CSV table of C-alpha atoms in Angstrom, one decimal:
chain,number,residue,atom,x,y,z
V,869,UNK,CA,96.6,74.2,133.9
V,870,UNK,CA,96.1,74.0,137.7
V,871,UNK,CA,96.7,70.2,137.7
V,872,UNK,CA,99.5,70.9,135.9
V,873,UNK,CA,100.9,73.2,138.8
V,874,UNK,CA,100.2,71.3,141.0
V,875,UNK,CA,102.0,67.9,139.8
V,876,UNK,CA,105.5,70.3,140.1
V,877,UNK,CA,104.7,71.9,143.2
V,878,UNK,CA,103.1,69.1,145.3
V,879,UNK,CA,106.7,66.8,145.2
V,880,UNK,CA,108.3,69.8,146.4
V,881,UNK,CA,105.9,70.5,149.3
V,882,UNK,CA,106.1,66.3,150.1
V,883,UNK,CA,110.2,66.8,150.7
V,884,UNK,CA,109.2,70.0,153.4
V,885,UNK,CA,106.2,68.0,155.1
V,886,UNK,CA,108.2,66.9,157.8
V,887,UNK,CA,109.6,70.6,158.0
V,888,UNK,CA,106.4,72.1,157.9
V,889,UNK,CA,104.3,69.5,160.9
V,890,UNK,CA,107.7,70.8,163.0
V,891,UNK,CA,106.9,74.1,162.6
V,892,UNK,CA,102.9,73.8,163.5
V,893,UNK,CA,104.0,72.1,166.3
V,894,UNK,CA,106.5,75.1,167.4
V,895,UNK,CA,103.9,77.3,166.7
V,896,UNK,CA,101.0,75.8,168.4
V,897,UNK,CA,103.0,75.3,171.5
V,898,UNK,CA,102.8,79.2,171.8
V,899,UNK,CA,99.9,79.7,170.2
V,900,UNK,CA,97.0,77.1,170.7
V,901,UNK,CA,94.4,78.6,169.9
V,902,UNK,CA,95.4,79.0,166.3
V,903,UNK,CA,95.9,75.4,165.7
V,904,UNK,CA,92.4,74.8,167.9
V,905,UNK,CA,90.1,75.0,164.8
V,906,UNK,CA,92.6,72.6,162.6
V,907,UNK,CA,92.9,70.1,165.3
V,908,UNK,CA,89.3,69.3,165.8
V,909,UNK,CA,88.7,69.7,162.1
V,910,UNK,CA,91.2,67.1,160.8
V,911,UNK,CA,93.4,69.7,159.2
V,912,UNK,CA,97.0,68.1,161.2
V,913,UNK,CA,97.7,64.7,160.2
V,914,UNK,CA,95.9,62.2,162.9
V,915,UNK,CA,100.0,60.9,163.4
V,916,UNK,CA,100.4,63.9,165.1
V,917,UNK,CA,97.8,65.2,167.0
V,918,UNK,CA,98.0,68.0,168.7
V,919,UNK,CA,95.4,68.5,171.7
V,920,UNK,CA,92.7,70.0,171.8
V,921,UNK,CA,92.7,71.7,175.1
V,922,UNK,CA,96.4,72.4,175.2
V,923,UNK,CA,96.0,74.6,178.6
V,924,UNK,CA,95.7,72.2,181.5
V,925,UNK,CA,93.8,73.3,184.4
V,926,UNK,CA,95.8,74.9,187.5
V,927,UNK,CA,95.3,76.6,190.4
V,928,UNK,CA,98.3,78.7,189.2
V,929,UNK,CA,97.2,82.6,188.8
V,930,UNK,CA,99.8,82.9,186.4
V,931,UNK,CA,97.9,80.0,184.6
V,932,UNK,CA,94.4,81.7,185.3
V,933,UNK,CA,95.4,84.7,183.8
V,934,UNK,CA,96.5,82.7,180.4
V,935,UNK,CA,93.7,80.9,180.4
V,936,UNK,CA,91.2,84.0,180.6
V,937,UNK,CA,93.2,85.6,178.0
V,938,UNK,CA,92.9,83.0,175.8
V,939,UNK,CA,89.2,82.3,176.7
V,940,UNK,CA,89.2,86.3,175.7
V,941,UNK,CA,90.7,85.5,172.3
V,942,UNK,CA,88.5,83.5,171.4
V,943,UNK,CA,85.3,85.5,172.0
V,944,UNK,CA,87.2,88.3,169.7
V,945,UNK,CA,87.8,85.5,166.7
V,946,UNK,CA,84.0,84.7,167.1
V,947,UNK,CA,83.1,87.9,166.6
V,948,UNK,CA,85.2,89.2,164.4
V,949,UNK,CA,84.2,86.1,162.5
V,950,UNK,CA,80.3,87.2,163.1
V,951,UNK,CA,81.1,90.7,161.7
V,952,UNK,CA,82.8,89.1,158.5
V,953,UNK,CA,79.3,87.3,158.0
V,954,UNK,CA,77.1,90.5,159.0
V,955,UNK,CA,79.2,92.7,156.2
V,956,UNK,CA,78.9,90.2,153.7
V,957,UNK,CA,75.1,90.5,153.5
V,958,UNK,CA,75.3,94.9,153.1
V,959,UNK,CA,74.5,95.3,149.5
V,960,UNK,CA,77.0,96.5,147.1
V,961,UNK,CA,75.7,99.7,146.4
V,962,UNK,CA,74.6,101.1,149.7
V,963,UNK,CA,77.0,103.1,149.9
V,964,UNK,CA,76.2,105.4,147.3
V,965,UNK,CA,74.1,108.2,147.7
V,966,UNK,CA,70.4,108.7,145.3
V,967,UNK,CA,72.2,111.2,142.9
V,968,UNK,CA,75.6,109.7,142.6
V,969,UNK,CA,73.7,106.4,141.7
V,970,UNK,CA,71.0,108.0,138.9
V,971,UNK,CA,74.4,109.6,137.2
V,972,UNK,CA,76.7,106.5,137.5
V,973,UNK,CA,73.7,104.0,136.2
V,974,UNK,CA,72.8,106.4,133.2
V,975,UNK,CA,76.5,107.0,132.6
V,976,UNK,CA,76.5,103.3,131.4
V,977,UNK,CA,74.4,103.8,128.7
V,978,UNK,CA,77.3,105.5,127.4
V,979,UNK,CA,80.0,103.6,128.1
V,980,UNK,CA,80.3,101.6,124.4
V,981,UNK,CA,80.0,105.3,123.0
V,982,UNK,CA,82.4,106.7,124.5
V,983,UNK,CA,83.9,104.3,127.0
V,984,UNK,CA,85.0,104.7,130.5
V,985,UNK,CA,85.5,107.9,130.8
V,986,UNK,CA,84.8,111.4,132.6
V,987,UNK,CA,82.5,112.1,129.4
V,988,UNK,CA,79.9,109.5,129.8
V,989,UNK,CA,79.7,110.6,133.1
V,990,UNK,CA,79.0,114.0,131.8
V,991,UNK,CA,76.6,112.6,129.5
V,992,UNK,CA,74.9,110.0,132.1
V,993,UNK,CA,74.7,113.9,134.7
V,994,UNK,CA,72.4,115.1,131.8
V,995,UNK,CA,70.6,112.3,131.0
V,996,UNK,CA,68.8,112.6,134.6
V,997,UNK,CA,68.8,116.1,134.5
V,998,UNK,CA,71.9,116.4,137.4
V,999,UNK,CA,74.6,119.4,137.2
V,1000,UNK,CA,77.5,118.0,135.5
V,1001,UNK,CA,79.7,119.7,138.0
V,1002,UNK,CA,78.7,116.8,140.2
V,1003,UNK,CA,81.3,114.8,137.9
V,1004,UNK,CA,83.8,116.6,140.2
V,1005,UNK,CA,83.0,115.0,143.3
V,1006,UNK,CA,84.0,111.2,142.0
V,1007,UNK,CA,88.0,111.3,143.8
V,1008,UNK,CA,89.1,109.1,141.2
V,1009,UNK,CA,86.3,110.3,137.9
V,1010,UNK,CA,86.4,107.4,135.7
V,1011,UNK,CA,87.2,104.1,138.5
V,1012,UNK,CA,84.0,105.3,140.2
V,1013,UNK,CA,81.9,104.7,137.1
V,1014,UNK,CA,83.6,100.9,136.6
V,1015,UNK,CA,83.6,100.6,140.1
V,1016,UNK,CA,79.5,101.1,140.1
V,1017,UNK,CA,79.0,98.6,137.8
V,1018,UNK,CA,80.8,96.0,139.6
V,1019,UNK,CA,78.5,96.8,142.3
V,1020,UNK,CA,75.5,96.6,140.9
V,1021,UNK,CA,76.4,93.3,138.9
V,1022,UNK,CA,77.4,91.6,142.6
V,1023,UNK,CA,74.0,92.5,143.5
V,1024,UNK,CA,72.2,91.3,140.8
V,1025,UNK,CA,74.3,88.5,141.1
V,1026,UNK,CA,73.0,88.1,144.5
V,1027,UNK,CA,69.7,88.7,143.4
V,1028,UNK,CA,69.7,85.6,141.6
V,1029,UNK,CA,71.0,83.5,144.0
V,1030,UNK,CA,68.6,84.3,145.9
V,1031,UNK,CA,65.7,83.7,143.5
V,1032,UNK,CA,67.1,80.9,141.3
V,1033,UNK,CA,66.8,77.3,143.7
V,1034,UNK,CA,67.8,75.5,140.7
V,1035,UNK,CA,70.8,76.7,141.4
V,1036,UNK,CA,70.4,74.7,144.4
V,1037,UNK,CA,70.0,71.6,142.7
V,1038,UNK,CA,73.8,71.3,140.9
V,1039,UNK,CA,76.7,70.1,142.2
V,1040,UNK,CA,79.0,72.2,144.2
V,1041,UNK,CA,81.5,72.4,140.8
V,1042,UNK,CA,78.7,73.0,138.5
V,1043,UNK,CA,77.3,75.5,141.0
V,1044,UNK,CA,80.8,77.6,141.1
V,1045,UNK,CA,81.1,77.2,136.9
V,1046,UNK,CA,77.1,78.6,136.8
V,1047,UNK,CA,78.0,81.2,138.8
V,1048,UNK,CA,81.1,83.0,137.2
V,1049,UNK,CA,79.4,82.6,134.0
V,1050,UNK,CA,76.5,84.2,135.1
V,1051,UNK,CA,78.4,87.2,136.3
V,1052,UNK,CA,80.7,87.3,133.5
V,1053,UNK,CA,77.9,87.0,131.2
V,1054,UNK,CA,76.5,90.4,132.9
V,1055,UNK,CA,80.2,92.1,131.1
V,1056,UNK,CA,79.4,91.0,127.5
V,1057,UNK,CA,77.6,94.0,126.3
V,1058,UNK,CA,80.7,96.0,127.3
V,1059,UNK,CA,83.4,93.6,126.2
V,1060,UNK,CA,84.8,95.8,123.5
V,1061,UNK,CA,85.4,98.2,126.4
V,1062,UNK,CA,86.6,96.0,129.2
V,1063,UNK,CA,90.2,96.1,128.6
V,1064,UNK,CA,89.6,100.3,128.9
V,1065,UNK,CA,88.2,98.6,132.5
V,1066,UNK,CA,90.7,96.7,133.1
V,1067,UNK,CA,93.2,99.3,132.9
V,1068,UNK,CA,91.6,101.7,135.2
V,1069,UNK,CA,91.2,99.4,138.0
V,1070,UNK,CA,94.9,98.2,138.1
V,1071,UNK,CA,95.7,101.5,138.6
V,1072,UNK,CA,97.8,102.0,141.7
V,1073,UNK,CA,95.2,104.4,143.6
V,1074,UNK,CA,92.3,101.8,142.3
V,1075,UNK,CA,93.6,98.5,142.6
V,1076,UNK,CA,92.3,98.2,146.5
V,1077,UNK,CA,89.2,98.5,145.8
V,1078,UNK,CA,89.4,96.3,142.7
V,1079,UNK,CA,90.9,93.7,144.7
V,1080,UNK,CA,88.0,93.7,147.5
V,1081,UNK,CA,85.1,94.5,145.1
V,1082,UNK,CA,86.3,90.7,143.2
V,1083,UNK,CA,87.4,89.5,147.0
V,1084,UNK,CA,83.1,89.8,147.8
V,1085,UNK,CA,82.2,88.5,144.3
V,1086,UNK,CA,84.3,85.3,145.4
V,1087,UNK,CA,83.0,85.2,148.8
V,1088,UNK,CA,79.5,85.4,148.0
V,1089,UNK,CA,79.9,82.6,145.1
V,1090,UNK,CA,82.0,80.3,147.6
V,1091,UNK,CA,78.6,81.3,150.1
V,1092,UNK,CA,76.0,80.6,147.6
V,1093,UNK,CA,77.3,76.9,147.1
V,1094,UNK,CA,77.1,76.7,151.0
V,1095,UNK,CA,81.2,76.8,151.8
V,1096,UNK,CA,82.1,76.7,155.5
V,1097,UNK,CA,85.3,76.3,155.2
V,1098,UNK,CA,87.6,77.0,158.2
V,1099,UNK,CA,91.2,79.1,158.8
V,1100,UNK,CA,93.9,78.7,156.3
V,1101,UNK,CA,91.3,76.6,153.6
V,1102,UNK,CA,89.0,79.4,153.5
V,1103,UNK,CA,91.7,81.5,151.9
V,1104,UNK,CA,92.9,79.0,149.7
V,1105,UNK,CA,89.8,78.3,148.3
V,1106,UNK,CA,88.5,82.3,147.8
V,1107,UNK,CA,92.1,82.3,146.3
V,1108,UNK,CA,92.3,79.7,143.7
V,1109,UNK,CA,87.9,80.7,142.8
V,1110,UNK,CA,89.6,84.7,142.3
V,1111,UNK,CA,92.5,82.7,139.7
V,1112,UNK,CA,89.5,81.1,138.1
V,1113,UNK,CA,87.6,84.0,137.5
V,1114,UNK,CA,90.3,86.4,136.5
V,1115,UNK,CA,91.8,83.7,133.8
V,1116,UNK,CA,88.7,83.4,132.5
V,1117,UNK,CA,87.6,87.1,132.3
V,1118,UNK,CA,90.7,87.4,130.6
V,1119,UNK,CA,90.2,84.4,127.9
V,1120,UNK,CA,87.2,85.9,127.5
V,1121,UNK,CA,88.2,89.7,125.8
V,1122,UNK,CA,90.3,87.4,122.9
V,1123,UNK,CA,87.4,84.6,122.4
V,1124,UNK,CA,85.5,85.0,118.9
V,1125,UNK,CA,83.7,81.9,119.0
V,1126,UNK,CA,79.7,82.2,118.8
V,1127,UNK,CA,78.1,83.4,122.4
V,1128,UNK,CA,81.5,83.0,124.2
V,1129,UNK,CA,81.2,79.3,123.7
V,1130,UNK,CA,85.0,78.5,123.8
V,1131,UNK,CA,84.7,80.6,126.8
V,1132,UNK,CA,82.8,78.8,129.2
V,1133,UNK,CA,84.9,75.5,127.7
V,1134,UNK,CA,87.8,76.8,129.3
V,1135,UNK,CA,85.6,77.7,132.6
V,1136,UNK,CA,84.6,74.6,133.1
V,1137,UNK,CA,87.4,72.7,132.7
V,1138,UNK,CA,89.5,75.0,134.9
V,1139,UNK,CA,86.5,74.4,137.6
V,1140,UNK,CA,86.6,71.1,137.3
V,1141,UNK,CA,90.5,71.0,137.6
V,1142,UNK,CA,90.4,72.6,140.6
V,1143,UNK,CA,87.9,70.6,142.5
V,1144,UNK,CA,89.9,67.3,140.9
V,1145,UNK,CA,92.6,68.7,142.8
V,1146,UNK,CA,90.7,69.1,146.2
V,1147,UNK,CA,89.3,65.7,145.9
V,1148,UNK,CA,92.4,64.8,147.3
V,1149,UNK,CA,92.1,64.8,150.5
V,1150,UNK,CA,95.9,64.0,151.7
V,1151,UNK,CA,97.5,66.1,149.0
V,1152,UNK,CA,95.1,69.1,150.3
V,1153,UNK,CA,96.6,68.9,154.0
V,1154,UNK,CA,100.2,68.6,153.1
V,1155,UNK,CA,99.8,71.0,151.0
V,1156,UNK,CA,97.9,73.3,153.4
V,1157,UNK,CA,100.8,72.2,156.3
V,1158,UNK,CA,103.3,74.1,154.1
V,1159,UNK,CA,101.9,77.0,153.1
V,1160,UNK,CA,100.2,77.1,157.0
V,1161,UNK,CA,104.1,76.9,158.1
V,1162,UNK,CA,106.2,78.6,155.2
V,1163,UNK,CA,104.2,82.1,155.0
V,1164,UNK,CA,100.5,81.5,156.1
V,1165,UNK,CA,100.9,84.3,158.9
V,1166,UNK,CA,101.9,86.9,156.1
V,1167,UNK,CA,99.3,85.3,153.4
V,1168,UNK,CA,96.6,85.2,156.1
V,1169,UNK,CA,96.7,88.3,157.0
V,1170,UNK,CA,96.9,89.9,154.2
V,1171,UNK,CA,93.7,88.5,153.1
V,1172,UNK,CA,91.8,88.6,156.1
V,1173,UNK,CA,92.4,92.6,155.6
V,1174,UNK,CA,91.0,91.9,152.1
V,1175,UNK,CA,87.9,89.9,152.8
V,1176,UNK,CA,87.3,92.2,156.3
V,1177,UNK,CA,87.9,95.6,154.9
């Protein structure tokens, strides 16, 4: 499917390469520190280098000033990039305070019961002997119970990562495929009820959460297999890991075959499309050059506010 996509769209972004290395240019002449990272990494096509320290030295104050002010930018990117890395390690459920968490983990003992609703909650408020008035205080009742358990499978998740070195041992493909699978696996007792959970978090008021919640689960996968990506790649690839997962969670509620074996078929062989496609190397940076110069400001940011909170 991906390579598929890819042989009609790559063509098209060959036509607007020389249209897109025009615009990095015009862009990097007023912003060089943007382009700094992509320069010394390779991103921009050796042809056209751009340098790496575009601000000469001068005894100009005028030049001073820019050149503390970018030296200032920098320090910000660092540590906004250090924070980025600091939030990723909070666990999942931190947030949630002792009593909330006993109601919302014994709720899910009743979710194939009754499903997703404000009743298991109820029922989960008795179980550990909680008022079920405190039902009230969930904002948003039944996205608060699915929203739990996506937290607590990211952690286990994590958990295993951090347990499992044979992990370790695979290929950075077989890694990823492992690793969906694993967390996917953690839905199957609840499958006949994941649609209900589906529905409730592409509801309007719960889809940003939704959205970050799977944003983590693809950063700590893309982590786990030791990615250190840099600027426009490390969106693309969180991206197109978030298209794999949610395809496949989605084959997954229609797949009757033994154990989900058809499933993780289809997982693999999306995976292992995807990192056919990466292998090459020239198709990746023109590729990257047009979406960098056609709407990577607006994609960017958009998902720097999704992976940063």
């Amino acid at each position: 499917m991906y390579r598929s996509a890819a042989k009609r769209l790559l063509p098209a972004f060959y036509r607007r390469r020389q249209d897109a290395v025009s615009c990095i240019r015009t862009l990097a002449a007023d912003y060089p520190t943007r382009f700094m990272t992509s320069a010394t990494t390779g991103n921009i096509p050796d042809q056209n280098p751009i340098p790496v320290n575009p601000i000469p030295p001068s005894s100009n104050p005028t030049d001073s000033t820019a050149s503390s002010s970018w030296k200032e930018e920098e320090r910000t990117r660092f540590q906004d990039t250090d924070e980025k890395s600091s939030s990723r390690t909070k666990r999942p459920k931190a947030h949630y305070k002792d009593e909330e968490a006993r109601v919302l983990g014994a709720s899910l003992s009743h979710v194939l019961r009754l499903g997703w609703t404000e009743t298991a909650m109820i029922a989960g408020a008795r179980d550990v002997g909680v008022s079920p008035s405190i039902v009230g205080s969930f904002p948003r009742k039944e996205a608060a119970l699915v929203e739990y358990f996506m937290d607590e499978c990211l952690e286990r998740l994590i958990d295993i990562i951090e347990s499992r070195n044979d992990l370790k041992n695979l290929i950075p493909s077989e890694q990823v495929a492992k690793l969906v699978r694993i967390r996917l696996e953690m839905q199957t007792p609840y499958i006949s009820k994941w649609p209900q959970a589906l529905s409730i978090q592409a509801q309007p008021l719960n889809v940003p959460t939704s959205f970050k919640q799977r944003a983590m689960l693809v950063d700590e996968i893309w982590h786990a297999v030791g990615d250190d990506a840099n600027e426009i790649d490390w969106y693309v690839k969180r991206t197109v890991l978030g298209g794999i997962y949610s395809t496949t969670e989605l084959y997954m509620l229609t797949d009757s075959s033994p154990d989900f074996r058809d499933t993780w078929v289809f997982l693999d062989a999306r995976t292992k499309d995807a990192f056919d496609l990466k292998k090459t190397a020239q198709e990746a940076q023109r590729l990257a050059e047009a979406v960098g110069a056609g709407m990577g400001g607006s994609v960017q940011g958009f998902m720097k506010r999704v992976f940063t909170g």
